[in-house]
Coordinates of C-alpha atoms and ligand atoms in Angstrom, one line a residue:
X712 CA -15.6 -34.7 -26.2
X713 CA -16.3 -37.8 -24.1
X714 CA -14.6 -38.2 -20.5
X715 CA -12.8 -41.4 -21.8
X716 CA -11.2 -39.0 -24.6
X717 CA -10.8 -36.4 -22.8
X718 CA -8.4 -38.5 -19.9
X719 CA -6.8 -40.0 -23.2
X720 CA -5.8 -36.3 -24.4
X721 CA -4.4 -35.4 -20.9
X722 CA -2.4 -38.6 -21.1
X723 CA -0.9 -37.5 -24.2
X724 CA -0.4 -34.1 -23.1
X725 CA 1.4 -35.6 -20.0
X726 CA 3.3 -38.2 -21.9
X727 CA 5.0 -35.1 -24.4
X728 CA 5.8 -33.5 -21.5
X729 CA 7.4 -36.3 -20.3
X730 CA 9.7 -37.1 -23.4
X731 CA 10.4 -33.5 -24.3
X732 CA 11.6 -32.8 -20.8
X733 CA 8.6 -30.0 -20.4
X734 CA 8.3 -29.1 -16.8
X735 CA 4.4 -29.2 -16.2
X736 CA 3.0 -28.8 -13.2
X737 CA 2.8 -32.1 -10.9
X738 CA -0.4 -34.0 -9.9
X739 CA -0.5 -32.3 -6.0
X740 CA 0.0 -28.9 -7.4
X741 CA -2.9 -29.2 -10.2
X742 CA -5.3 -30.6 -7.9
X743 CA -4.6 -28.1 -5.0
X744 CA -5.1 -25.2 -7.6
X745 CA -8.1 -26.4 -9.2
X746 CA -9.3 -26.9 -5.7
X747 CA -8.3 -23.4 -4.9
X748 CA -10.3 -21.8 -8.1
X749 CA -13.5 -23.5 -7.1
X750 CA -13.5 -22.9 -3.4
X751 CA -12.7 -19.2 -4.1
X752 CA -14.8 -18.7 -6.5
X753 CA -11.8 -18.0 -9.2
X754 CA -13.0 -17.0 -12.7
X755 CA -10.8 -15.3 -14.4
X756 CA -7.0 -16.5 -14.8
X757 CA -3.6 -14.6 -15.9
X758 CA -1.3 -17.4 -16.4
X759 CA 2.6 -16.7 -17.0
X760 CA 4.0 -19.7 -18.8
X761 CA 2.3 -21.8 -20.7
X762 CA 4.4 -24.2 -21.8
X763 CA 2.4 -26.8 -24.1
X764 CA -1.0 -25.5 -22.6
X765 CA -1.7 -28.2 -20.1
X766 CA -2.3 -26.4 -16.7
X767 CA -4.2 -24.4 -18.3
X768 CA -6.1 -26.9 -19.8
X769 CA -6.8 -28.5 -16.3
X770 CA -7.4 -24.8 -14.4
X771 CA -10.1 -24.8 -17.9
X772 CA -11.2 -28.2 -17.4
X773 CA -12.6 -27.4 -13.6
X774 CA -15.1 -25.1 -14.2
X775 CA -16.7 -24.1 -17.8
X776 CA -17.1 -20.7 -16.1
X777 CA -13.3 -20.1 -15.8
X778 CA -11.4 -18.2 -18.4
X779 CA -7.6 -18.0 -18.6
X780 CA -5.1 -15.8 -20.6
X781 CA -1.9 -17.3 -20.7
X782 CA 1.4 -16.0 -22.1
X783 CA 4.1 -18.2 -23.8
X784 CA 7.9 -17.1 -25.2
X785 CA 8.8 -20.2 -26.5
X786 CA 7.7 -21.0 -30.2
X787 CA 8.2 -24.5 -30.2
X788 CA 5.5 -25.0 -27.2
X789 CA 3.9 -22.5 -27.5
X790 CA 2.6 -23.9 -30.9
X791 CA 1.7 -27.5 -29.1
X792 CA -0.5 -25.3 -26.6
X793 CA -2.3 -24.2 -29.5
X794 CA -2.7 -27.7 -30.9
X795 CA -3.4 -29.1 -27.5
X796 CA -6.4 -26.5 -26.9
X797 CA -7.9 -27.0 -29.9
X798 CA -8.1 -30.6 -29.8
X799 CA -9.3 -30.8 -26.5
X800 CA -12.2 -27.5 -27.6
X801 CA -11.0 -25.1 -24.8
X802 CA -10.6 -22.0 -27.8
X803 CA -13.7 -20.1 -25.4
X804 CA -12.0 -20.1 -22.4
X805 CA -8.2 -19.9 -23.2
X806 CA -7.2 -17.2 -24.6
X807 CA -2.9 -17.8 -25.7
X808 CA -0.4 -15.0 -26.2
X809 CA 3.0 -15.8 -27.9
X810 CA 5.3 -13.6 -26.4
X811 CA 7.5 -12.6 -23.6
X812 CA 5.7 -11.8 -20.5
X813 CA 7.8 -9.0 -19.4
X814 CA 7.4 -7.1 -23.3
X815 CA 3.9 -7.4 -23.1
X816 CA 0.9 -5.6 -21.4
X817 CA -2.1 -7.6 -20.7
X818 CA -5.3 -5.6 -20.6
X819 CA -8.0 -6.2 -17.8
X820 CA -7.9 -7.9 -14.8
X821 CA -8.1 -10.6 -13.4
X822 CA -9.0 -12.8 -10.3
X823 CA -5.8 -15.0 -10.2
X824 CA -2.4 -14.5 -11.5
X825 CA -0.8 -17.9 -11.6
X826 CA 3.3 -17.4 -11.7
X827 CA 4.7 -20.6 -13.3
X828 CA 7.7 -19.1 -15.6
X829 CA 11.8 -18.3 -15.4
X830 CA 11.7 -18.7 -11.7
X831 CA 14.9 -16.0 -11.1
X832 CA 12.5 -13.3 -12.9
X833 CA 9.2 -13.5 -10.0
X834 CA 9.9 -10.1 -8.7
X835 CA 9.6 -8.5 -11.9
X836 CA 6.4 -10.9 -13.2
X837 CA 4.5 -10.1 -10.0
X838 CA 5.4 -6.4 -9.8
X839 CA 4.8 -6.0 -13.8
X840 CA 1.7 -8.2 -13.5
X841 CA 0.1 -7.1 -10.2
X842 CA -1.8 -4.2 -11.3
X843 CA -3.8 -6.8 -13.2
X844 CA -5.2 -8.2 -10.2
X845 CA -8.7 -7.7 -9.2
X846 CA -9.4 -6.3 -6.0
X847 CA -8.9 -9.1 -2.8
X848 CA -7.1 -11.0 -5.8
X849 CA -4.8 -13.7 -5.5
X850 CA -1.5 -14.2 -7.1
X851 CA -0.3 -18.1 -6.7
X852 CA 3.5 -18.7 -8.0
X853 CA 4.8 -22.8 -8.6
X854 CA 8.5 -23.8 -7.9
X855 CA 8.8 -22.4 -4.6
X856 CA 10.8 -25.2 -3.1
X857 CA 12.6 -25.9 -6.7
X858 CA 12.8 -29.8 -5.8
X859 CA 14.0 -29.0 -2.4
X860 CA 16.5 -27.1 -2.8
X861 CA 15.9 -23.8 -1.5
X862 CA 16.2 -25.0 1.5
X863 CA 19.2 -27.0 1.3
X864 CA 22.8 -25.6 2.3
X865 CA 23.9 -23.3 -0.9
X866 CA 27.5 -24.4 -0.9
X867 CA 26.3 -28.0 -1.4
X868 CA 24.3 -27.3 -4.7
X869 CA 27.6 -27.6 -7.5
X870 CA 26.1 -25.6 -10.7
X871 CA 27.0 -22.0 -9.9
X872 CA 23.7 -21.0 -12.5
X873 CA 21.6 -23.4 -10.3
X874 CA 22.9 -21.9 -6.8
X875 CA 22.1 -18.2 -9.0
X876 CA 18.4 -19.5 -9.0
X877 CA 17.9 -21.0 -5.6
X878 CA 19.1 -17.4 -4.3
X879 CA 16.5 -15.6 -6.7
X880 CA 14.0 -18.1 -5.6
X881 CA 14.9 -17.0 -1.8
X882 CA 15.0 -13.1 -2.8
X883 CA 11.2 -14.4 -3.9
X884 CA 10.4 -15.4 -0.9
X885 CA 11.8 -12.6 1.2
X886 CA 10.4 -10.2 -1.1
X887 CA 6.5 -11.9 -0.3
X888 CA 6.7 -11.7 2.9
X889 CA 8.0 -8.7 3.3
X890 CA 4.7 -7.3 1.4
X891 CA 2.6 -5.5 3.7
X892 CA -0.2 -5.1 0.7
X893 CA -0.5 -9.1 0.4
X894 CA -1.4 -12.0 3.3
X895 CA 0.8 -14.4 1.9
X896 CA 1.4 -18.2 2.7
X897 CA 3.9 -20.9 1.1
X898 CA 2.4 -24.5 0.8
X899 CA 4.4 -27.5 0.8
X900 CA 2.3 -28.8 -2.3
X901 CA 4.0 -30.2 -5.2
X902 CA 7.1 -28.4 -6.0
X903 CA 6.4 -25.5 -3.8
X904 CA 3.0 -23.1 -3.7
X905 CA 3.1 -19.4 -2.7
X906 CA -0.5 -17.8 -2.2
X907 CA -0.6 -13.9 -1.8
X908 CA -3.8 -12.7 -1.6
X909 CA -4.0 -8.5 -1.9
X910 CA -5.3 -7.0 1.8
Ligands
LIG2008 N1 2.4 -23.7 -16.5 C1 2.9 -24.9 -17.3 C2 4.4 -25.1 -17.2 C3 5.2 -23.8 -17.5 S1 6.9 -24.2 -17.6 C4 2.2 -26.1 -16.8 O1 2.3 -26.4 -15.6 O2 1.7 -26.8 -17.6 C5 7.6 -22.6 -17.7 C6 7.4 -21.9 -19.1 O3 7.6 -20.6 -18.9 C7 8.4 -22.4 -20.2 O4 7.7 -23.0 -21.2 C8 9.1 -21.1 -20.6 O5 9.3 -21.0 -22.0 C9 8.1 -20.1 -20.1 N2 8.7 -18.7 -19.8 C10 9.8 -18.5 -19.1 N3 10.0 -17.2 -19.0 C11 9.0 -16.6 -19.7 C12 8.7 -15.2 -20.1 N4 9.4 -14.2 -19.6 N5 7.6 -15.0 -20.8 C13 6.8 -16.0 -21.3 N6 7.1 -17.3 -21.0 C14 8.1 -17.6 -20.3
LIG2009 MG1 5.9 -25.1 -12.4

């Protein structure tokens, strides 16, 4: 593929996203985690949510070295990652699962677990997914700051689901720093970055 068609796919990708309300990573966070992979040497990649493939595509896209495993419950994307991979060639280094992350075991390990699915579940994706982790690994989860509001006042957010979340989200955050087997900092990047690296 040439550069100019491979920008052209990514528009696309971005542009389905768009219109099918998809929530994809933003700009900030791609960059800071593609930056992250190459300045820690990151080569293998556990991805939950995949959504229609495209951070994977870009964590694939940084280094021909990388290779990512990525796990997807919904059919409907699920099915456009497919088709996105394939057109853009990336069948050797992604490897898709269709399925729900926590009914499935992953063999191996890896050297990154990137948490980017129902954000009220992270407890039980990092606790079912850390034994995955390579030693010194690093587990990175997106959302943190859920457009702001996990820090705003609780009583001011109206949706009693969405106040459900924010209070998961803030469990999440407890929960990581209360880790004593992880060093573990939140970035204000994008939407919201945690980085736990094992000890
Ligand atoms: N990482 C993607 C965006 C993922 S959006 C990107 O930045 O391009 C979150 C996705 O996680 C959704 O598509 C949703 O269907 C999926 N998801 C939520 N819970 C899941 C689970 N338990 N197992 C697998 N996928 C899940
Ligand atoms: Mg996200």
């Amino acid at each position: 593929m040439t550069n100019i068609s491979i920008y052209a796919e990514i528009r696309e990708i971005k542009k389905y996203a768009l219109d099918h309300k998809v929530p994809i990573m933003v700009d900030e966070g791609i960059d800071f985690l593609t930056t992250f992979m190459i300045k820690n040497q990151i080569q293998t990649v556990l991805e939950i949510g995949s959504a229609i493939g495209y951070s994977a595509i870009m964590m694939a896209l940084s280094n021909p070295n990388v290779k990512i495993t990525t796990i997807e419950r919904d059919r409907e994307r699920y099915l456009e990652a497919v088709k996105n991979i394939k057109k853009m060639g990336l069948e050797e280094q992604i490897t898709l699962i269709f399925s729900d992350a926590l009914e499935t075991t992953v063999e191996g390990t890896f050297d990154m677990i990137f948490i980017d699915a129902a954000k009220g579940q992270n407890i039980r994706f990092f606790e079912k997914f850390e034994s995955n982790l390579n030693e010194h690994g690093v587990i990175i989860t997106d959302n943190i700051d859920f457009h702001g509001l996990v820090e705003k006042n609780i009583e001011e957010i109206e949706s009693r689901n969405l106040r459900g979340l924010i209070r998961k989200i803030r469990e999440y955050i407890d929960y990581l720093k209360n880790n004593p087997k992880y060093d573990v900092e939140f970035l204000k990047i994008g939407d919201g970055i945690a980085v736990a690296r094992k000890k």
